[in-house]
PDB file of C-alpha atoms and ligand atoms in Angstrom:
ATOM      1  CA  UNK A  28    -167.703 -59.440  55.981  1.00 95.00           C
ATOM      2  CA  UNK A  29    -165.190 -61.720  54.230  1.00 97.00           C
ATOM      3  CA  UNK A  30    -162.040 -60.193  52.781  1.00 98.00           C
ATOM      4  CA  UNK A  31    -160.343 -61.217  49.554  1.00 98.00           C
ATOM      5  CA  UNK A  32    -156.951 -59.872  48.521  1.00 98.00           C
ATOM      6  CA  UNK A  33    -155.466 -60.382  45.069  1.00 98.00           C
ATOM      7  CA  UNK A  34    -151.807 -59.598  44.410  1.00 98.00           C
ATOM      8  CA  UNK A  35    -150.819 -59.387  40.754  1.00 98.00           C
ATOM      9  CA  UNK A  36    -147.212 -59.317  39.568  1.00 98.00           C
ATOM     10  CA  UNK A  37    -147.828 -56.943  36.680  1.00 98.00           C
ATOM     11  CA  UNK A  38    -146.755 -53.302  36.512  1.00 98.00           C
ATOM     12  CA  UNK A  39    -149.548 -52.351  34.111  1.00 98.00           C
ATOM     13  CA  UNK A  40    -152.080 -51.525  36.857  1.00 98.00           C
ATOM     14  CA  UNK A  41    -155.710 -51.540  35.678  1.00 98.00           C
ATOM     15  CA  UNK A  42    -154.467 -51.947  32.081  1.00 98.00           C
ATOM     16  CA  UNK A  43    -152.975 -55.336  32.967  1.00 98.00           C
ATOM     17  CA  UNK A  44    -154.636 -58.335  31.299  1.00 98.00           C
ATOM     18  CA  UNK A  45    -154.232 -60.266  34.540  1.00 98.00           C
ATOM     19  CA  UNK A  46    -155.953 -57.441  36.427  1.00 98.00           C
ATOM     20  CA  UNK A  47    -158.810 -57.498  33.883  1.00 98.00           C
ATOM     21  CA  UNK A  48    -159.194 -61.271  34.293  1.00 98.00           C
ATOM     22  CA  UNK A  49    -159.084 -61.306  38.095  1.00 98.00           C
ATOM     23  CA  UNK A  50    -161.288 -58.212  38.507  1.00 98.00           C
ATOM     24  CA  UNK A  51    -164.027 -59.901  36.461  1.00 98.00           C
ATOM     25  CA  UNK A  52    -163.819 -63.041  38.620  1.00 98.00           C
ATOM     26  CA  UNK A  53    -164.117 -60.919  41.768  1.00 98.00           C
ATOM     27  CA  UNK A  54    -166.944 -58.740  40.443  1.00 98.00           C
ATOM     28  CA  UNK A  55    -169.019 -61.836  39.633  1.00 98.00           C
ATOM     29  CA  UNK A  56    -168.192 -63.235  43.088  1.00 98.00           C
ATOM     30  CA  UNK A  57    -169.388 -60.016  44.747  1.00 97.00           C
ATOM     31  CA  UNK A  58    -172.611 -59.981  42.728  1.00 97.00           C
ATOM     32  CA  UNK A  59    -173.424 -63.460  44.045  1.00 97.00           C
ATOM     33  CA  UNK A  60    -172.103 -63.104  47.584  1.00 95.00           C
ATOM     34  CA  UNK A  61    -172.729 -59.629  48.895  1.00 89.00           C
ATOM     35  CA  UNK A  62    -170.818 -59.843  52.137  1.00 94.00           C
ATOM     36  CA  UNK A  63    -167.333 -59.775  50.626  1.00 96.00           C
ATOM     37  CA  UNK A  64    -164.961 -56.913  50.148  1.00 97.00           C
ATOM     38  CA  UNK A  65    -162.002 -57.273  47.843  1.00 98.00           C
ATOM     39  CA  UNK A  66    -158.816 -55.451  47.018  1.00 98.00           C
ATOM     40  CA  UNK A  67    -156.657 -55.988  43.956  1.00 98.00           C
ATOM     41  CA  UNK A  68    -153.067 -54.842  44.252  1.00 98.00           C
ATOM     42  CA  UNK A  69    -150.745 -54.691  41.243  1.00 98.00           C
ATOM     43  CA  UNK A  70    -146.985 -54.633  41.734  1.00 98.00           C
ATOM     44  CA  UNK A  71    -146.555 -51.102  40.268  1.00 98.00           C
ATOM     45  CA  UNK A  72    -148.467 -49.717  43.278  1.00 98.00           C
ATOM     46  CA  UNK A  73    -145.790 -50.859  45.704  1.00 98.00           C
ATOM     47  CA  UNK A  74    -142.073 -50.582  46.297  1.00 98.00           C
ATOM     48  CA  UNK A  75    -140.884 -54.138  46.929  1.00 98.00           C
ATOM     49  CA  UNK A  76    -137.161 -54.818  46.732  1.00 98.00           C
ATOM     50  CA  UNK A  77    -135.673 -58.215  45.796  1.00 98.00           C
ATOM     51  CA  UNK A  78    -134.576 -60.651  48.516  1.00 98.00           C
ATOM     52  CA  UNK A  79    -130.909 -60.107  49.367  1.00 96.00           C
ATOM     53  CA  UNK A  80    -130.359 -63.630  50.671  1.00 98.00           C
ATOM     54  CA  UNK A  81    -129.509 -62.744  54.290  1.00 98.00           C
ATOM     55  CA  UNK A  82    -131.307 -65.858  55.675  1.00 97.00           C
ATOM     56  CA  UNK A  83    -132.691 -63.821  58.628  1.00 98.00           C
ATOM     57  CA  UNK A  84    -136.309 -64.829  57.856  1.00 97.00           C
ATOM     58  CA  UNK A  85    -135.420 -68.480  58.444  1.00 97.00           C
ATOM     59  CA  UNK A  86    -134.072 -67.585  61.897  1.00 96.00           C
ATOM     60  CA  UNK A  87    -136.675 -65.046  63.028  1.00 97.00           C
ATOM     61  CA  UNK A  88    -139.701 -65.824  60.795  1.00 97.00           C
ATOM     62  CA  UNK A  89    -139.598 -62.143  59.799  1.00 97.00           C
ATOM     63  CA  UNK A  90    -137.964 -60.269  56.942  1.00 98.00           C
ATOM     64  CA  UNK A  91    -135.843 -57.420  58.364  1.00 97.00           C
ATOM     65  CA  UNK A  92    -136.427 -55.396  55.184  1.00 97.00           C
ATOM     66  CA  UNK A  93    -140.229 -55.366  55.544  1.00 98.00           C
ATOM     67  CA  UNK A  94    -140.000 -52.074  57.403  1.00 95.00           C
ATOM     68  CA  UNK A  95    -137.957 -50.381  54.679  1.00 97.00           C
ATOM     69  CA  UNK A  96    -140.304 -51.036  51.751  1.00 98.00           C
ATOM     70  CA  UNK A  97    -143.979 -51.928  51.214  1.00 98.00           C
ATOM     71  CA  UNK A  98    -143.608 -55.669  51.778  1.00 98.00           C
ATOM     72  CA  UNK A  99    -144.724 -55.577  55.438  1.00 98.00           C
ATOM     73  CA  UNK A 100    -147.882 -53.648  54.496  1.00 98.00           C
ATOM     74  CA  UNK A 101    -148.746 -56.093  51.706  1.00 98.00           C
ATOM     75  CA  UNK A 102    -147.958 -59.091  53.898  1.00 98.00           C
ATOM     76  CA  UNK A 103    -150.347 -57.818  56.596  1.00 98.00           C
ATOM     77  CA  UNK A 104    -153.181 -57.322  54.100  1.00 98.00           C
ATOM     78  CA  UNK A 105    -152.754 -60.889  52.874  1.00 98.00           C
ATOM     79  CA  UNK A 106    -152.594 -62.311  56.408  1.00 98.00           C
ATOM     80  CA  UNK A 107    -155.765 -60.388  57.377  1.00 98.00           C
ATOM     81  CA  UNK A 108    -157.751 -61.736  54.427  1.00 98.00           C
ATOM     82  CA  UNK A 109    -159.980 -64.812  54.248  1.00 98.00           C
ATOM     83  CA  UNK A 110    -159.087 -65.742  50.680  1.00 98.00           C
ATOM     84  CA  UNK A 111    -156.053 -64.891  48.547  1.00 98.00           C
ATOM     85  CA  UNK A 112    -155.482 -64.776  44.819  1.00 99.00           C
ATOM     86  CA  UNK A 113    -152.045 -64.574  43.249  1.00 99.00           C
ATOM     87  CA  UNK A 114    -151.952 -63.523  39.612  1.00 98.00           C
ATOM     88  CA  UNK A 115    -149.148 -63.238  37.116  1.00 98.00           C
ATOM     89  CA  UNK A 116    -148.556 -62.519  33.465  1.00 98.00           C
ATOM     90  CA  UNK A 117    -146.480 -65.333  31.956  1.00 98.00           C
ATOM     91  CA  UNK A 118    -142.999 -64.028  31.211  1.00 98.00           C
ATOM     92  CA  UNK A 119    -140.557 -66.362  29.431  1.00 98.00           C
ATOM     93  CA  UNK A 120    -142.651 -69.409  30.365  1.00 98.00           C
ATOM     94  CA  UNK A 121    -142.790 -68.602  34.065  1.00 98.00           C
ATOM     95  CA  UNK A 122    -144.158 -66.092  36.573  1.00 98.00           C
ATOM     96  CA  UNK A 123    -143.141 -62.439  36.319  1.00 98.00           C
ATOM     97  CA  UNK A 124    -140.072 -61.250  38.205  1.00 98.00           C
ATOM     98  CA  UNK A 125    -142.300 -59.130  40.467  1.00 98.00           C
ATOM     99  CA  UNK A 126    -144.316 -62.131  41.631  1.00 98.00           C
ATOM    100  CA  UNK A 127    -141.142 -64.170  42.099  1.00 98.00           C
ATOM    101  CA  UNK A 128    -139.763 -61.381  44.307  1.00 98.00           C
ATOM    102  CA  UNK A 129    -142.866 -61.677  46.507  1.00 98.00           C
ATOM    103  CA  UNK A 130    -142.387 -65.452  46.757  1.00 98.00           C
ATOM    104  CA  UNK A 131    -138.647 -65.098  47.493  1.00 98.00           C
ATOM    105  CA  UNK A 132    -139.308 -62.538  50.227  1.00 98.00           C
ATOM    106  CA  UNK A 133    -141.927 -64.891  51.725  1.00 98.00           C
ATOM    107  CA  UNK A 134    -139.831 -68.067  51.699  1.00 98.00           C
ATOM    108  CA  UNK A 135    -140.156 -68.449  55.464  1.00 98.00           C
ATOM    109  CA  UNK A 136    -143.961 -68.662  55.047  1.00 98.00           C
ATOM    110  CA  UNK A 137    -143.313 -72.069  53.486  1.00 98.00           C
ATOM    111  CA  UNK A 138    -141.933 -73.252  56.848  1.00 98.00           C
ATOM    112  CA  UNK A 139    -144.763 -71.772  58.915  1.00 98.00           C
ATOM    113  CA  UNK A 140    -147.653 -72.611  56.555  1.00 98.00           C
ATOM    114  CA  UNK A 141    -148.403 -68.944  57.201  1.00 98.00           C
ATOM    115  CA  UNK A 142    -151.566 -68.756  55.079  1.00 98.00           C
ATOM    116  CA  UNK A 143    -153.216 -71.592  57.018  1.00 98.00           C
ATOM    117  CA  UNK A 144    -156.980 -71.270  57.316  1.00 97.00           C
ATOM    118  CA  UNK A 145    -157.383 -69.496  53.970  1.00 97.00           C
ATOM    119  CA  UNK A 146    -158.502 -70.590  50.559  1.00 98.00           C
ATOM    120  CA  UNK A 147    -156.407 -69.578  47.582  1.00 98.00           C
ATOM    121  CA  UNK A 148    -156.505 -69.380  43.802  1.00 98.00           C
ATOM    122  CA  UNK A 149    -153.754 -68.777  41.252  1.00 98.00           C
ATOM    123  CA  UNK A 150    -154.321 -67.162  37.863  1.00 98.00           C
ATOM    124  CA  UNK A 151    -152.143 -66.353  34.893  1.00 98.00           C
ATOM    125  CA  UNK A 152    -152.589 -64.658  31.561  1.00 98.00           C
ATOM    126  CA  UNK A 153    -150.531 -65.513  28.499  1.00 98.00           C
ATOM    127  CA  UNK A 154    -150.251 -64.618  24.898  1.00 98.00           C
ATOM    128  CA  UNK A 155    -150.316 -68.311  24.001  1.00 96.00           C
ATOM    129  CA  UNK A 156    -148.283 -70.615  26.216  1.00 96.00           C
ATOM    130  CA  UNK A 157    -146.153 -71.146  29.309  1.00 96.00           C
ATOM    131  CA  UNK A 158    -149.054 -71.099  31.744  1.00 98.00           C
ATOM    132  CA  UNK A 159    -148.827 -74.769  32.809  1.00 98.00           C
ATOM    133  CA  UNK A 160    -145.323 -74.313  34.229  1.00 98.00           C
ATOM    134  CA  UNK A 161    -146.312 -71.025  35.880  1.00 98.00           C
ATOM    135  CA  UNK A 162    -149.571 -72.290  37.397  1.00 98.00           C
ATOM    136  CA  UNK A 163    -147.949 -75.496  38.667  1.00 98.00           C
ATOM    137  CA  UNK A 164    -145.216 -73.469  40.341  1.00 98.00           C
ATOM    138  CA  UNK A 165    -147.690 -71.012  41.906  1.00 98.00           C
ATOM    139  CA  UNK A 166    -149.878 -73.914  43.100  1.00 98.00           C
ATOM    140  CA  UNK A 167    -146.913 -75.526  44.804  1.00 98.00           C
ATOM    141  CA  UNK A 168    -146.186 -72.292  46.664  1.00 98.00           C
ATOM    142  CA  UNK A 169    -149.840 -72.048  47.787  1.00 98.00           C
ATOM    143  CA  UNK A 170    -149.623 -75.564  49.250  1.00 98.00           C
ATOM    144  CA  UNK A 171    -146.416 -74.731  51.081  1.00 98.00           C
ATOM    145  CA  UNK A 172    -148.038 -71.546  52.442  1.00 98.00           C
ATOM    146  CA  UNK A 173    -150.668 -73.832  54.011  1.00 98.00           C
ATOM    147  CA  UNK A 174    -153.585 -72.409  52.018  1.00 98.00           C
ATOM    148  CA  UNK A 175    -156.230 -74.591  50.456  1.00 98.00           C
ATOM    149  CA  UNK A 176    -155.864 -74.073  46.696  1.00 98.00           C
ATOM    150  CA  UNK A 177    -159.306 -74.224  45.103  1.00 98.00           C
ATOM    151  CA  UNK A 178    -158.427 -73.423  41.484  1.00 98.00           C
ATOM    152  CA  UNK A 179    -155.589 -72.656  39.084  1.00 98.00           C
ATOM    153  CA  UNK A 180    -156.617 -71.011  35.850  1.00 98.00           C
ATOM    154  CA  UNK A 181    -155.131 -69.366  32.795  1.00 98.00           C
ATOM    155  CA  UNK A 182    -156.681 -66.842  30.455  1.00 98.00           C
ATOM    156  CA  UNK A 183    -155.052 -66.640  27.081  1.00 98.00           C
ATOM    157  CA  UNK A 184    -155.042 -63.304  25.303  1.00 97.00           C
ATOM    158  CA  UNK A 185    -154.063 -64.122  21.715  1.00 96.00           C
ATOM    159  CA  UNK A 186    -154.344 -67.785  20.877  1.00 94.00           C
ATOM    160  CA  UNK A 187    -156.925 -68.901  21.787  1.00 94.00           C
ATOM    161  CA  UNK A 188    -158.555 -65.505  22.303  1.00 95.00           C
ATOM    162  CA  UNK A 189    -160.196 -65.774  25.720  1.00 97.00           C
ATOM    163  CA  UNK A 190    -159.889 -62.422  27.500  1.00 97.00           C
ATOM    164  CA  UNK A 191    -162.368 -60.673  25.193  1.00 96.00           C
ATOM    165  CA  UNK A 192    -164.472 -63.763  24.425  1.00 97.00           C
ATOM    166  CA  UNK A 193    -167.698 -63.063  26.322  1.00 97.00           C
ATOM    167  CA  UNK A 194    -168.895 -66.692  26.442  1.00 98.00           C
ATOM    168  CA  UNK A 195    -165.545 -67.925  27.693  1.00 98.00           C
ATOM    169  CA  UNK A 196    -165.379 -65.184  30.323  1.00 98.00           C
ATOM    170  CA  UNK A 197    -168.967 -65.763  31.498  1.00 98.00           C
ATOM    171  CA  UNK A 198    -168.417 -69.520  31.915  1.00 98.00           C
ATOM    172  CA  UNK A 199    -165.021 -69.106  33.549  1.00 98.00           C
ATOM    173  CA  UNK A 200    -166.009 -66.378  36.020  1.00 98.00           C
ATOM    174  CA  UNK A 201    -169.109 -68.430  36.918  1.00 98.00           C
ATOM    175  CA  UNK A 202    -166.980 -71.489  37.658  1.00 98.00           C
ATOM    176  CA  UNK A 203    -164.240 -69.664  39.580  1.00 98.00           C
ATOM    177  CA  UNK A 204    -166.608 -67.452  41.611  1.00 98.00           C
ATOM    178  CA  UNK A 205    -168.423 -70.609  42.775  1.00 98.00           C
ATOM    179  CA  UNK A 206    -165.107 -72.051  43.997  1.00 98.00           C
ATOM    180  CA  UNK A 207    -164.327 -68.857  45.932  1.00 98.00           C
ATOM    181  CA  UNK A 208    -167.787 -68.748  47.521  1.00 98.00           C
ATOM    182  CA  UNK A 209    -167.590 -72.421  48.528  1.00 98.00           C
ATOM    183  CA  UNK A 210    -164.210 -71.805  50.145  1.00 97.00           C
ATOM    184  CA  UNK A 211    -165.240 -68.739  52.170  1.00 97.00           C
ATOM    185  CA  UNK A 212    -168.590 -70.162  53.291  1.00 96.00           C
ATOM    186  CA  UNK A 213    -167.513 -73.651  54.396  1.00 96.00           C
ATOM    187  CA  UNK A 214    -165.205 -75.085  57.075  1.00 96.00           C
ATOM    188  CA  UNK A 215    -161.539 -75.084  56.075  1.00 95.00           C
ATOM    189  CA  UNK A 216    -160.404 -78.341  54.533  1.00 95.00           C
ATOM    190  CA  UNK A 217    -157.024 -80.000  54.437  1.00 98.00           C
ATOM    191  CA  UNK A 218    -155.838 -82.278  51.625  1.00 97.00           C
ATOM    192  CA  UNK A 219    -153.068 -84.803  50.989  1.00 98.00           C
ATOM    193  CA  UNK A 220    -150.539 -82.126  49.885  1.00 98.00           C
ATOM    194  CA  UNK A 221    -151.127 -80.053  53.010  1.00 98.00           C
ATOM    195  CA  UNK A 222    -150.943 -83.110  55.279  1.00 98.00           C
ATOM    196  CA  UNK A 223    -147.636 -84.175  53.698  1.00 98.00           C
ATOM    197  CA  UNK A 224    -146.121 -80.698  54.119  1.00 98.00           C
ATOM    198  CA  UNK A 225    -147.437 -80.439  57.697  1.00 98.00           C
ATOM    199  CA  UNK A 226    -146.010 -83.844  58.659  1.00 98.00           C
ATOM    200  CA  UNK A 227    -142.542 -83.094  57.226  1.00 98.00           C
ATOM    201  CA  UNK A 228    -142.356 -79.656  58.851  1.00 98.00           C
ATOM    202  CA  UNK A 229    -143.686 -80.913  62.178  1.00 98.00           C
ATOM    203  CA  UNK A 230    -140.901 -83.487  62.285  1.00 98.00           C
ATOM    204  CA  UNK A 231    -138.259 -80.768  61.830  1.00 97.00           C
ATOM    205  CA  UNK A 232    -139.914 -78.360  64.302  1.00 97.00           C
ATOM    206  CA  UNK A 233    -140.297 -81.132  66.913  1.00 96.00           C
ATOM    207  CA  UNK A 234    -136.585 -81.969  66.625  1.00 96.00           C
ATOM    208  CA  UNK A 235    -135.699 -78.280  67.183  1.00 95.00           C
ATOM    209  CA  UNK A 236    -138.066 -78.181  70.188  1.00 94.00           C
ATOM    210  CA  UNK A 237    -136.651 -81.385  71.724  1.00 95.00           C
ATOM    211  CA  UNK A 238    -133.102 -80.078  71.345  1.00 96.00           C
ATOM    212  CA  UNK A 239    -133.978 -76.612  72.729  1.00 94.00           C
ATOM    213  CA  UNK A 240    -132.906 -74.955  69.492  1.00 92.00           C
ATOM    214  CA  UNK A 241    -134.193 -71.376  69.519  1.00 89.00           C
ATOM    215  CA  UNK A 242    -135.678 -70.306  66.238  1.00 94.00           C
ATOM    216  CA  UNK A 243    -138.370 -67.838  65.117  1.00 97.00           C
ATOM    217  CA  UNK A 244    -140.088 -70.395  62.925  1.00 97.00           C
ATOM    218  CA  UNK A 245    -140.377 -72.805  65.856  1.00 97.00           C
ATOM    219  CA  UNK A 246    -141.742 -69.939  68.001  1.00 97.00           C
ATOM    220  CA  UNK A 247    -144.401 -69.389  65.342  1.00 98.00           C
ATOM    221  CA  UNK A 248    -145.288 -73.112  65.389  1.00 98.00           C
ATOM    222  CA  UNK A 249    -145.749 -72.839  69.154  1.00 97.00           C
ATOM    223  CA  UNK A 250    -147.695 -69.518  69.150  1.00 97.00           C
ATOM    224  CA  UNK A 251    -150.047 -70.629  66.392  1.00 98.00           C
ATOM    225  CA  UNK A 252    -150.405 -74.045  68.107  1.00 97.00           C
ATOM    226  CA  UNK A 253    -149.506 -75.853  64.868  1.00 98.00           C
ATOM    227  CA  UNK A 254    -147.057 -77.916  66.924  1.00 97.00           C
ATOM    228  CA  UNK A 255    -149.866 -79.212  69.177  1.00 97.00           C
ATOM    229  CA  UNK A 256    -151.714 -81.154  66.484  1.00 98.00           C
ATOM    230  CA  UNK A 257    -151.146 -84.510  64.860  1.00 97.00           C
ATOM    231  CA  UNK A 258    -152.741 -83.588  61.553  1.00 98.00           C
ATOM    232  CA  UNK A 259    -153.296 -80.336  59.676  1.00 98.00           C
ATOM    233  CA  UNK A 260    -157.023 -81.108  59.537  1.00 98.00           C
ATOM    234  CA  UNK A 261    -157.073 -81.328  63.368  1.00 98.00           C
ATOM    235  CA  UNK A 262    -155.383 -77.928  63.499  1.00 98.00           C
ATOM    236  CA  UNK A 263    -157.945 -76.404  61.108  1.00 98.00           C
ATOM    237  CA  UNK A 264    -160.885 -77.987  62.928  1.00 98.00           C
ATOM    238  CA  UNK A 265    -159.791 -76.768  66.343  1.00 97.00           C
ATOM    239  CA  UNK A 266    -158.321 -73.383  65.454  1.00 96.00           C
ATOM    240  CA  UNK A 267    -160.738 -72.328  62.685  1.00 95.00           C
ATOM    241  CA  UNK A 268    -163.744 -74.555  62.179  1.00 95.00           C
ATOM    242  CA  UNK A 269    -165.105 -74.641  65.732  1.00 87.00           C
ATOM    243  CA  UNK A 270    -166.529 -71.084  65.581  1.00 68.00           C
TER     244      UNK A 270
HETATM  245  C1  FMN B 306    -141.295 -59.913  28.917  1.00 53.90           C
HETATM  246  C2  FMN B 306    -142.503 -60.679  28.443  1.00 53.90           C
HETATM  247  C3  FMN B 306    -142.417 -62.046  28.299  1.00 53.90           C
HETATM  248  C4  FMN B 306    -143.527 -62.798  27.870  1.00 53.90           C
HETATM  249  N1  FMN B 306    -143.434 -64.151  27.761  1.00 53.90           N
HETATM  250  C5  FMN B 306    -144.498 -64.864  27.326  1.00 53.90           C
HETATM  251  C6  FMN B 306    -144.425 -66.285  27.184  1.00 53.90           C
HETATM  252  O1  FMN B 306    -143.436 -66.919  27.507  1.00 53.90           O
HETATM  253  N2  FMN B 306    -145.521 -66.936  26.710  1.00 53.90           N
HETATM  254  C7  FMN B 306    -146.653 -66.279  26.339  1.00 53.90           C
HETATM  255  O2  FMN B 306    -147.600 -66.915  25.898  1.00 53.90           O
HETATM  256  N3  FMN B 306    -146.764 -64.925  26.498  1.00 53.90           N
HETATM  257  C8  FMN B 306    -145.725 -64.212  26.973  1.00 53.90           C
HETATM  258  N4  FMN B 306    -145.837 -62.852  27.148  1.00 53.90           N
HETATM  259  C9  FMN B 306    -147.157 -62.212  26.974  1.00 53.90           C
HETATM  260  C10 FMN B 306    -147.851 -61.956  28.323  1.00 53.90           C
HETATM  261  O3  FMN B 306    -147.842 -63.119  29.117  1.00 53.90           O
HETATM  262  C11 FMN B 306    -149.310 -61.559  28.145  1.00 53.90           C
HETATM  263  O4  FMN B 306    -149.409 -60.448  27.294  1.00 53.90           O
HETATM  264  C12 FMN B 306    -149.954 -61.263  29.486  1.00 53.90           C
HETATM  265  O5  FMN B 306    -151.345 -61.264  29.335  1.00 53.90           O
HETATM  266  C13 FMN B 306    -149.525 -59.907  30.050  1.00 53.90           C
HETATM  267  O6  FMN B 306    -150.182 -59.738  31.299  1.00 53.90           O
HETATM  268  P1  FMN B 306    -150.350 -58.318  31.983  1.00 53.90           P
HETATM  269  O7  FMN B 306    -151.051 -57.424  30.991  1.00 53.90           O
HETATM  270  O8  FMN B 306    -151.196 -58.606  33.190  1.00 53.90           O
HETATM  271  O9  FMN B 306    -149.002 -57.807  32.350  1.00 53.90           O
HETATM  272  C14 FMN B 306    -144.748 -62.116  27.567  1.00 53.90           C
HETATM  273  C15 FMN B 306    -144.814 -60.719  27.713  1.00 53.90           C
HETATM  274  C16 FMN B 306    -143.698 -59.999  28.146  1.00 53.90           C
HETATM  275  C17 FMN B 306    -143.806 -58.498  28.340  1.00 53.90           C
END
């Protein structure tokens, strides 16, 4: 059974346009590929406090506040999944504050490529505009998390009217569900963005290792064996694609 988790930075729960968009993508995916289970989590379901800037995550690769709110629980669900979707309403031409809080609290994941071995997709909904900036930003985060981004997609609510346009929704959910199914049924692939990020981080982690600098992020690079490979594709092939 493959697991998909979607986290949506909207407090409107099942009434959220972004929830409606993503739930249709996932329903179509499940109709075509029976052996998936999915969970959609909207930010109103959880208590997640903003990052307070203590820097501890960069030293220990863990957020000390995860045990005081729901962030640790959400983090674990995402780590245990095979494919992740991040969704956001566009607020003031960017992602919602709730999604940004998740990204801030997970900044250390960008140093550990913590979502390695997973496919990802980012989705927004807008009234009319602002989605390009938001989707580009979310895509960049997915690359830094080490996930293989298979699609970034916006659904406009007012102009053009897409959310309740049946033809648009049928075509879009068809296209996006195919991308999800390809990602969860095939070996994990690297790409030029992931290789660039891997190479830059490996250089920093290797310097820390050579100079015996103790650091939680370096420990993670050792435990996960990221540090042992010359390319990210080698890492994926040996740690994921062999089985
Ligand atoms: C505070 C706020 C700011 C918004 N800013 C934009 C914007 O910059 N551009 C836009 O096209 N729509 C904007 N919208 C509309 C939402 O992006 C749109 O209604 C979205 O589908 C809401 O998603 P949700 O129902 O999942 O929360 C804004 C809505 C709110 C509440």
